[in-house]
Amino acid sequence: MHKVYVTMKMRRRQGNPFNFNDYPDTSMDTPLSPNMEDYMENISMLLKEHDVVRVKDIAKKLNIRMPSVTAALQKLKEKGLVDYEKYGHVQLTTKGKEVADSIYEKHSFLTEFFKEILSMNTQEAEEQACKLEHHLSSNASNRMQRFVEFYKQEQLDGQQWINRLDSVLEEKRLSELKEGQKAEIIRILGSGPLKKRLLEMGFRKGEIIHVLKYAPLKDPIEISIKDFLLSIRVEEAHSIIVKPLGSHD
Amino acid sequence: MHKVYVTMKMRRRQGNPFNFNDYPDTSMDTPLSPNMEDYMENISMLLKEHDVVRVKDIAKKLNIRMPSVTAALQKLKEKGLVDYEKYGHVQLTTKGKEVADSIYEKHSFLTEFFKEILSMNTQEAEEQACKLEHHLSSNASNRMQRFVEFYKQEQLDGQQWINRLDSVLEEKRLSELKEGQKAEIIRILGSGPLKKRLLEMGFRKGEIIHVLKYAPLKDPIEISIKDFLLSIRVEEAHSIIVKPLGSHD
DNA sequence: TAATAAAATTAGTCAAGTCTAATTTATTTC
DNA sequence: GAAATAAATTAGACTTGACTAATTTTATTA
């Protein structure tokens, strides 16, 4: 009866049910849940910093309470991934290290992907990597990793497309700018009367604009172009693509 | 008491707790769980195919049982995302459509990313998109989308790096080839005696090899290079990077 | 070393999401 | 239109992974 129930659950979602990963070699037994993967990864990280890891440390790192950690450790111990005795310190088994490394590898290149390629700031890049790392199949993982390696080589080779990409990623809508920001106009979206009107107002490719006053949700936005003062509605500002000068995130 | 508990849960994982997303505009109320997002997306997809969607259809699509669907629909109804009466048909509300579209958009460019850029086959690309779409922040989402657009434009422009990337992605280790496959040797990893030995055996960049016999996990691999028959150990084959001729996945 | 403080565990609860079995409502079919 | 079939719902159970409160063990300190 019990066994049957488990079998039913395994049916969920075709292909790789749950959000579990298929590890390269490791583990013929049930795959780790994203959650347990997270424990493994973080224990591994803590072990790199301090040589003694306690329940409290894990709880703090994961921002959860100690009893949750205890429960998790007991499960991970059963799976043979951690060395751990009641009230004792936590270590990873050989198998556990493999698992943790495999996850950490994903984490690393995902972080690089978001940070280096998509120009996101470190913190956000890390956060995204943490979320996605548990959901990448080994094939996708592999390809992603190759892609990141490829990108880095292209960067070393000084390939021009890298710069083109950076430019594209820096672009924003005028309506996304904050008060005080300066930006260069890249292009005006759409066509017809609206575009014409904007062009007539002086919004032309290459011009530098300066956002003087902008209270989000409150029309209009006040800006200056070459010493002219203008105010446009958020809706209009939405179809003006600009590249902020300075700033980063 | 109850409220406090919820507050505690919200503490989990700094930044965006849970694996929930921050939608662009929509929803001041609690964000949807990845699961509920999945329901929304799939209901939306079903509605595009048939104009009447029943509990049974959703259950079938998600590969789960009907009672689970009923429960989910009740929750989604409470959140004002679906129009649904007991024993009746399912429709999305205006708000529901927005949510579904926003998810579907992520799904689309993620699929393109895996399929077009990383050259994965359609099914795997879809699967990965399904898993990741619920975990992308709006910023990452935005950048990813721009990147995919950028790639497509570069492709149209016939930029060379696209070809270089394709080449890199096609590369495999000799040990990953299947029986009968042919491949071109791209490079030999490592250095020292092993590499020297392999070069002496005839493994040189540009040569075409043909895998004659390979029972995974069973050494050795039998291959031919220019009518010479050779057999090498899996371990050695591991450090030979090749590009398969023909095939695709 | 006895007393206190800190850390960890157990016990019991909760919520989300799934399931089966039994029941109710709709739809077909003769 | 009544009987049979199909679809949907309710009720109750289970798993995972959190939590609090209470207890136990270990570490620290006077």
PDB file of N, CA and C (backbone and C1' of nucleotides) in Angstrom, chain D:
ATOM      1  P    DG D   1     -39.082  13.079 -21.165  1.00  0.00           P
ATOM      2  O5'  DG D   1     -39.002  12.021 -20.025  1.00  0.00           O
ATOM      3  C5'  DG D   1     -39.955  11.149 -19.598  1.00  0.00           C
ATOM      4  C4'  DG D   1     -39.156   9.969 -19.138  1.00  0.00           C
ATOM      5  C3'  DG D   1     -38.270  10.260 -17.928  1.00  0.00           C
ATOM      6  O3'  DG D   1     -38.047   9.021 -17.268  1.00  0.00           O
ATOM      7  C1'  DG D   1     -36.895   9.703 -19.707  1.00  0.00           C
ATOM      8  P    DA D   2     -38.311   8.852 -15.751  1.00  0.00           P
ATOM      9  O5'  DA D   2     -37.560   7.476 -15.505  1.00  0.00           O
ATOM     10  C5'  DA D   2     -37.952   6.327 -16.281  1.00  0.00           C
ATOM     11  C4'  DA D   2     -36.731   5.437 -16.495  1.00  0.00           C
ATOM     12  C3'  DA D   2     -35.850   5.248 -15.276  1.00  0.00           C
ATOM     13  O3'  DA D   2     -35.457   3.882 -15.226  1.00  0.00           O
ATOM     14  C1'  DA D   2     -34.554   6.140 -17.039  1.00  0.00           C
ATOM     15  P    DA D   3     -34.521   3.343 -14.028  1.00  0.00           P
ATOM     16  O5'  DA D   3     -33.216   2.945 -14.842  1.00  0.00           O
ATOM     17  C5'  DA D   3     -33.345   2.121 -16.005  1.00  0.00           C
ATOM     18  C4'  DA D   3     -31.973   1.922 -16.632  1.00  0.00           C
ATOM     19  C3'  DA D   3     -30.870   1.526 -15.650  1.00  0.00           C
ATOM     20  O3'  DA D   3     -30.059   0.550 -16.284  1.00  0.00           O
ATOM     21  C1'  DA D   3     -30.300   3.562 -16.714  1.00  0.00           C
ATOM     22  P    DA D   4     -28.772  -0.041 -15.599  1.00  0.00           P
ATOM     23  O5'  DA D   4     -27.609   0.750 -16.353  1.00  0.00           O
ATOM     24  C5'  DA D   4     -27.489   0.604 -17.768  1.00  0.00           C
ATOM     25  C4'  DA D   4     -26.354   1.449 -18.269  1.00  0.00           C
ATOM     26  C3'  DA D   4     -25.007   1.203 -17.568  1.00  0.00           C
ATOM     27  O3'  DA D   4     -23.996   1.171 -18.572  1.00  0.00           O
ATOM     28  C1'  DA D   4     -25.559   3.485 -17.439  1.00  0.00           C
ATOM     29  P    DT D   5     -22.499   0.826 -18.176  1.00  0.00           P
ATOM     30  O5'  DT D   5     -21.790   2.231 -18.402  1.00  0.00           O
ATOM     31  C5'  DT D   5     -21.965   2.892 -19.651  1.00  0.00           C
ATOM     32  C4'  DT D   5     -21.380   4.275 -19.548  1.00  0.00           C
ATOM     33  C3'  DT D   5     -19.971   4.323 -18.972  1.00  0.00           C
ATOM     34  O3'  DT D   5     -19.183   5.057 -19.880  1.00  0.00           O
ATOM     35  C1'  DT D   5     -21.340   5.899 -17.910  1.00  0.00           C
ATOM     36  P    DA D   6     -17.590   5.159 -19.712  1.00  0.00           P
ATOM     37  O5'  DA D   6     -17.372   6.727 -19.471  1.00  0.00           O
ATOM     38  C5'  DA D   6     -18.115   7.665 -20.227  1.00  0.00           C
ATOM     39  C4'  DA D   6     -18.011   9.013 -19.557  1.00  0.00           C
ATOM     40  C3'  DA D   6     -16.628   9.326 -19.020  1.00  0.00           C
ATOM     41  O3'  DA D   6     -16.294  10.610 -19.518  1.00  0.00           O
ATOM     42  C1'  DA D   6     -18.244   9.658 -17.329  1.00  0.00           C
ATOM     43  P    DA D   7     -14.939  11.350 -19.165  1.00  0.00           P
ATOM     44  O5'  DA D   7     -15.409  12.358 -18.030  1.00  0.00           O
ATOM     45  C5'  DA D   7     -16.435  13.288 -18.315  1.00  0.00           C
ATOM     46  C4'  DA D   7     -16.642  14.186 -17.116  1.00  0.00           C
ATOM     47  C3'  DA D   7     -15.351  14.725 -16.513  1.00  0.00           C
ATOM     48  O3'  DA D   7     -15.538  16.126 -16.401  1.00  0.00           O
ATOM     49  C1'  DA D   7     -16.666  13.678 -14.831  1.00  0.00           C
ATOM     50  P    DA D   8     -14.511  17.055 -15.655  1.00  0.00           P
ATOM     51  O5'  DA D   8     -15.064  17.027 -14.160  1.00  0.00           O
ATOM     52  C5'  DA D   8     -16.258  17.723 -13.860  1.00  0.00           C
ATOM     53  C4'  DA D   8     -16.483  17.686 -12.368  1.00  0.00           C
ATOM     54  C3'  DA D   8     -15.327  18.217 -11.543  1.00  0.00           C
ATOM     55  O3'  DA D   8     -15.801  19.331 -10.805  1.00  0.00           O
ATOM     56  C1'  DA D   8     -16.102  16.136 -10.692  1.00  0.00           C
ATOM     57  P    DT D   9     -14.955  20.021  -9.690  1.00  0.00           P
ATOM     58  O5'  DT D   9     -15.430  19.233  -8.398  1.00  0.00           O
ATOM     59  C5'  DT D   9     -16.818  19.280  -8.053  1.00  0.00           C
ATOM     60  C4'  DT D   9     -17.063  18.531  -6.762  1.00  0.00           C
ATOM     61  C3'  DT D   9     -16.167  18.992  -5.621  1.00  0.00           C
ATOM     62  O3'  DT D   9     -16.986  19.408  -4.544  1.00  0.00           O
ATOM     63  C1'  DT D   9     -16.128  16.623  -5.829  1.00  0.00           C
ATOM     64  P    DT D  10     -16.361  20.068  -3.274  1.00  0.00           P
ATOM     65  O5'  DT D  10     -16.358  18.843  -2.260  1.00  0.00           O
ATOM     66  C5'  DT D  10     -17.596  18.219  -1.914  1.00  0.00           C
ATOM     67  C4'  DT D  10     -17.326  17.026  -1.014  1.00  0.00           C
ATOM     68  C3'  DT D  10     -16.506  17.344   0.229  1.00  0.00           C
ATOM     69  O3'  DT D  10     -17.170  16.754   1.338  1.00  0.00           O
ATOM     70  C1'  DT D  10     -15.545  15.537  -0.926  1.00  0.00           C
ATOM     71  P    DA D  11     -16.734  17.107   2.814  1.00  0.00           P
ATOM     72  O5'  DA D  11     -15.973  15.772   3.248  1.00  0.00           O
ATOM     73  C5'  DA D  11     -16.460  14.498   2.820  1.00  0.00           C
ATOM     74  C4'  DA D  11     -15.531  13.402   3.311  1.00  0.00           C
ATOM     75  C3'  DA D  11     -14.670  13.805   4.505  1.00  0.00           C
ATOM     76  O3'  DA D  11     -14.523  12.672   5.358  1.00  0.00           O
ATOM     77  C1'  DA D  11     -13.272  13.193   2.720  1.00  0.00           C
ATOM     78  P    DG D  12     -13.818  12.821   6.796  1.00  0.00           P
ATOM     79  O5'  DG D  12     -12.461  12.023   6.570  1.00  0.00           O
ATOM     80  C5'  DG D  12     -12.508  10.730   5.957  1.00  0.00           C
ATOM     81  C4'  DG D  12     -11.097  10.288   5.636  1.00  0.00           C
ATOM     82  C3'  DG D  12     -10.080  10.714   6.710  1.00  0.00           C
ATOM     83  O3'  DG D  12      -9.129   9.661   6.839  1.00  0.00           O
ATOM     84  C1'  DG D  12      -9.403  11.521   4.651  1.00  0.00           C
ATOM     85  P    DA D  13      -8.021   9.715   8.012  1.00  0.00           P
ATOM     86  O5'  DA D  13      -6.698   9.305   7.220  1.00  0.00           O
ATOM     87  C5'  DA D  13      -6.811   8.342   6.163  1.00  0.00           C
ATOM     88  C4'  DA D  13      -5.551   8.352   5.323  1.00  0.00           C
ATOM     89  C3'  DA D  13      -4.285   8.602   6.138  1.00  0.00           C
ATOM     90  O3'  DA D  13      -3.283   7.712   5.676  1.00  0.00           O
ATOM     91  C1'  DA D  13      -4.438  10.183   4.390  1.00  0.00           C
ATOM     92  P    DC D  14      -1.938   7.538   6.506  1.00  0.00           P
ATOM     93  O5'  DC D  14      -0.846   8.190   5.553  1.00  0.00           O
ATOM     94  C5'  DC D  14      -0.841   7.863   4.173  1.00  0.00           C
ATOM     95  C4'  DC D  14       0.189   8.726   3.447  1.00  0.00           C
ATOM     96  C3'  DC D  14       1.401   9.056   4.313  1.00  0.00           C
ATOM     97  O3'  DC D  14       2.570   8.721   3.616  1.00  0.00           O
ATOM     98  C1'  DC D  14       0.477  11.015   3.346  1.00  0.00           C
ATOM     99  P    DT D  15       4.000   8.854   4.272  1.00  0.00           P
ATOM    100  O5'  DT D  15       4.531  10.150   3.522  1.00  0.00           O
ATOM    101  C5'  DT D  15       4.648  10.116   2.080  1.00  0.00           C
ATOM    102  C4'  DT D  15       5.365  11.373   1.631  1.00  0.00           C
ATOM    103  C3'  DT D  15       6.571  11.711   2.496  1.00  0.00           C
ATOM    104  O3'  DT D  15       7.609  12.120   1.626  1.00  0.00           O
ATOM    105  C1'  DT D  15       5.044  13.523   2.490  1.00  0.00           C
ATOM    106  P    DT D  16       9.058  12.325   2.150  1.00  0.00           P
ATOM    107  O5'  DT D  16       9.198  13.904   2.019  1.00  0.00           O
ATOM    108  C5'  DT D  16       8.893  14.530   0.786  1.00  0.00           C
ATOM    109  C4'  DT D  16       8.891  16.028   0.985  1.00  0.00           C
ATOM    110  C3'  DT D  16      10.064  16.551   1.819  1.00  0.00           C
ATOM    111  O3'  DT D  16      10.616  17.628   1.116  1.00  0.00           O
ATOM    112  C1'  DT D  16       8.019  17.357   2.677  1.00  0.00           C
ATOM    113  P    DG D  17      12.087  18.086   1.378  1.00  0.00           P
ATOM    114  O5'  DG D  17      11.844  19.405   2.225  1.00  0.00           O
ATOM    115  C5'  DG D  17      10.999  20.422   1.725  1.00  0.00           C
ATOM    116  C4'  DG D  17      10.570  21.296   2.867  1.00  0.00           C
ATOM    117  C3'  DG D  17      11.683  21.569   3.891  1.00  0.00           C
ATOM    118  O3'  DG D  17      11.782  22.959   4.110  1.00  0.00           O
ATOM    119  C1'  DG D  17       9.698  20.957   4.955  1.00  0.00           C
ATOM    120  P    DA D  18      13.104  23.597   4.651  1.00  0.00           P
ATOM    121  O5'  DA D  18      12.575  24.733   5.481  1.00  0.00           O
ATOM    122  C5'  DA D  18      12.239  25.200   6.503  1.00  0.00           C
ATOM    123  C4'  DA D  18      10.818  25.627   6.829  1.00  0.00           C
ATOM    124  C3'  DA D  18      10.722  25.967   8.302  1.00  0.00           C
ATOM    125  O3'  DA D  18      11.100  27.311   8.492  1.00  0.00           O
ATOM    126  C1'  DA D  18       8.896  24.610   7.668  1.00  0.00           C
ATOM    127  P    DC D  19      11.820  27.758   9.770  1.00  0.00           P
ATOM    128  O5'  DC D  19      10.621  27.711  10.833  1.00  0.00           O
ATOM    129  C5'  DC D  19       9.481  28.498  10.585  1.00  0.00           C
ATOM    130  C4'  DC D  19       8.414  28.175  11.620  1.00  0.00           C
ATOM    131  C3'  DC D  19       8.926  28.231  13.046  1.00  0.00           C
ATOM    132  O3'  DC D  19       8.660  29.507  13.591  1.00  0.00           O
ATOM    133  C1'  DC D  19       7.647  26.244  12.673  1.00  0.00           C
ATOM    134  P    DT D  20       9.340  29.878  14.997  1.00  0.00           P
ATOM    135  O5'  DT D  20       8.398  29.214  16.098  1.00  0.00           O
ATOM    136  C5'  DT D  20       7.009  29.559  16.181  1.00  0.00           C
ATOM    137  C4'  DT D  20       6.376  28.795  17.336  1.00  0.00           C
ATOM    138  C3'  DT D  20       7.027  29.081  18.683  1.00  0.00           C
ATOM    139  O3'  DT D  20       6.003  29.214  19.664  1.00  0.00           O
ATOM    140  C1'  DT D  20       7.153  26.768  18.228  1.00  0.00           C
ATOM    141  P    DA D  21       6.349  29.761  21.080  1.00  0.00           P
ATOM    142  O5'  DA D  21       6.288  28.460  22.009  1.00  0.00           O
ATOM    143  C5'  DA D  21       5.390  27.406  21.693  1.00  0.00           C
ATOM    144  C4'  DA D  21       5.611  26.258  22.660  1.00  0.00           C
ATOM    145  C3'  DA D  21       6.312  26.640  23.963  1.00  0.00           C
ATOM    146  O3'  DA D  21       5.770  25.814  25.002  1.00  0.00           O
ATOM    147  C1'  DA D  21       7.651  25.093  22.814  1.00  0.00           C
ATOM    148  P    DA D  22       6.336  25.881  26.484  1.00  0.00           P
ATOM    149  O5'  DA D  22       7.126  24.501  26.597  1.00  0.00           O
ATOM    150  C5'  DA D  22       6.456  23.299  26.196  1.00  0.00           C
ATOM    151  C4'  DA D  22       7.411  22.135  26.372  1.00  0.00           C
ATOM    152  C3'  DA D  22       8.198  22.180  27.685  1.00  0.00           C
ATOM    153  O3'  DA D  22       8.260  20.863  28.206  1.00  0.00           O
ATOM    154  C1'  DA D  22       9.697  22.116  25.872  1.00  0.00           C
ATOM    155  P    DT D  23       9.114  20.548  29.525  1.00  0.00           P
ATOM    156  O5'  DT D  23      10.387  19.802  28.920  1.00  0.00           O
ATOM    157  C5'  DT D  23      10.166  18.679  28.063  1.00  0.00           C
ATOM    158  C4'  DT D  23      11.501  18.170  27.574  1.00  0.00           C
ATOM    159  C3'  DT D  23      12.494  17.896  28.689  1.00  0.00           C
ATOM    160  O3'  DT D  23      12.932  16.551  28.533  1.00  0.00           O
ATOM    161  C1'  DT D  23      13.479  19.197  26.981  1.00  0.00           C
ATOM    162  P    DT D  24      13.941  15.910  29.599  1.00  0.00           P
ATOM    163  O5'  DT D  24      15.309  15.847  28.798  1.00  0.00           O
ATOM    164  C5'  DT D  24      15.317  15.240  27.504  1.00  0.00           C
ATOM    165  C4'  DT D  24      16.643  15.550  26.856  1.00  0.00           C
ATOM    166  C3'  DT D  24      17.852  15.207  27.729  1.00  0.00           C
ATOM    167  O3'  DT D  24      18.740  14.483  26.920  1.00  0.00           O
ATOM    168  C1'  DT D  24      18.036  17.392  26.911  1.00  0.00           C
ATOM    169  P    DT D  25      19.884  13.574  27.565  1.00  0.00           P
ATOM    170  O5'  DT D  25      21.197  14.294  27.004  1.00  0.00           O
ATOM    171  C5'  DT D  25      21.316  14.482  25.591  1.00  0.00           C
ATOM    172  C4'  DT D  25      22.284  15.598  25.330  1.00  0.00           C
ATOM    173  C3'  DT D  25      23.652  15.423  25.986  1.00  0.00           C
ATOM    174  O3'  DT D  25      24.572  15.281  24.943  1.00  0.00           O
ATOM    175  C1'  DT D  25      22.874  17.654  26.160  1.00  0.00           C
ATOM    176  P    DT D  26      26.109  15.036  25.185  1.00  0.00           P
ATOM    177  O5'  DT D  26      26.685  16.519  25.135  1.00  0.00           O
ATOM    178  C5'  DT D  26      26.561  17.258  23.912  1.00  0.00           C
ATOM    179  C4'  DT D  26      27.112  18.647  24.116  1.00  0.00           C
ATOM    180  C3'  DT D  26      28.527  18.710  24.645  1.00  0.00           C
ATOM    181  O3'  DT D  26      29.234  19.552  23.765  1.00  0.00           O
ATOM    182  C1'  DT D  26      27.144  20.158  25.864  1.00  0.00           C
ATOM    183  P    DA D  27      30.746  19.935  23.909  1.00  0.00           P
ATOM    184  O5'  DA D  27      30.666  21.398  24.536  1.00  0.00           O
ATOM    185  C5'  DA D  27      29.931  22.398  23.840  1.00  0.00           C
ATOM    186  C4'  DA D  27      30.072  23.717  24.571  1.00  0.00           C
ATOM    187  C3'  DA D  27      31.473  24.057  25.039  1.00  0.00           C
ATOM    188  O3'  DA D  27      31.670  25.423  24.706  1.00  0.00           O
ATOM    189  C1'  DA D  27      29.987  24.104  26.878  1.00  0.00           C
ATOM    190  P    DT D  28      32.989  26.167  25.101  1.00  0.00           P
ATOM    191  O5'  DT D  28      32.511  27.052  26.339  1.00  0.00           O
ATOM    192  C5'  DT D  28      31.310  27.827  26.209  1.00  0.00           C
ATOM    193  C4'  DT D  28      31.078  28.636  27.485  1.00  0.00           C
ATOM    194  C3'  DT D  28      32.322  29.271  28.097  1.00  0.00           C
ATOM    195  O3'  DT D  28      31.946  30.568  28.537  1.00  0.00           O
ATOM    196  C1'  DT D  28      31.243  27.952  29.711  1.00  0.00           C
ATOM    197  P    DT D  29      33.042  31.639  28.874  1.00  0.00           P
ATOM    198  O5'  DT D  29      32.527  32.223  30.263  1.00  0.00           O
ATOM    199  C5'  DT D  29      31.193  31.934  30.725  1.00  0.00           C
ATOM    200  C4'  DT D  29      31.161  31.901  32.245  1.00  0.00           C
ATOM    201  C3'  DT D  29      32.359  32.528  32.949  1.00  0.00           C
ATOM    202  O3'  DT D  29      31.910  33.167  34.135  1.00  0.00           O
ATOM    203  C1'  DT D  29      32.110  30.351  33.692  1.00  0.00           C
ATOM    204  P    DA D  30      32.509  34.523  34.594  1.00  0.00           P
ATOM    205  O5'  DA D  30      32.079  34.564  36.128  1.00  0.00           O
ATOM    206  C5'  DA D  30      30.757  34.141  36.500  1.00  0.00           C
ATOM    207  C4'  DA D  30      30.817  33.348  37.797  1.00  0.00           C
ATOM    208  C3'  DA D  30      31.765  33.924  38.856  1.00  0.00           C
ATOM    209  O3'  DA D  30      31.130  33.864  40.136  1.00  0.00           O
ATOM    210  C1'  DA D  30      32.356  31.693  38.428  1.00  0.00           C
TER     211       DA D  30
END
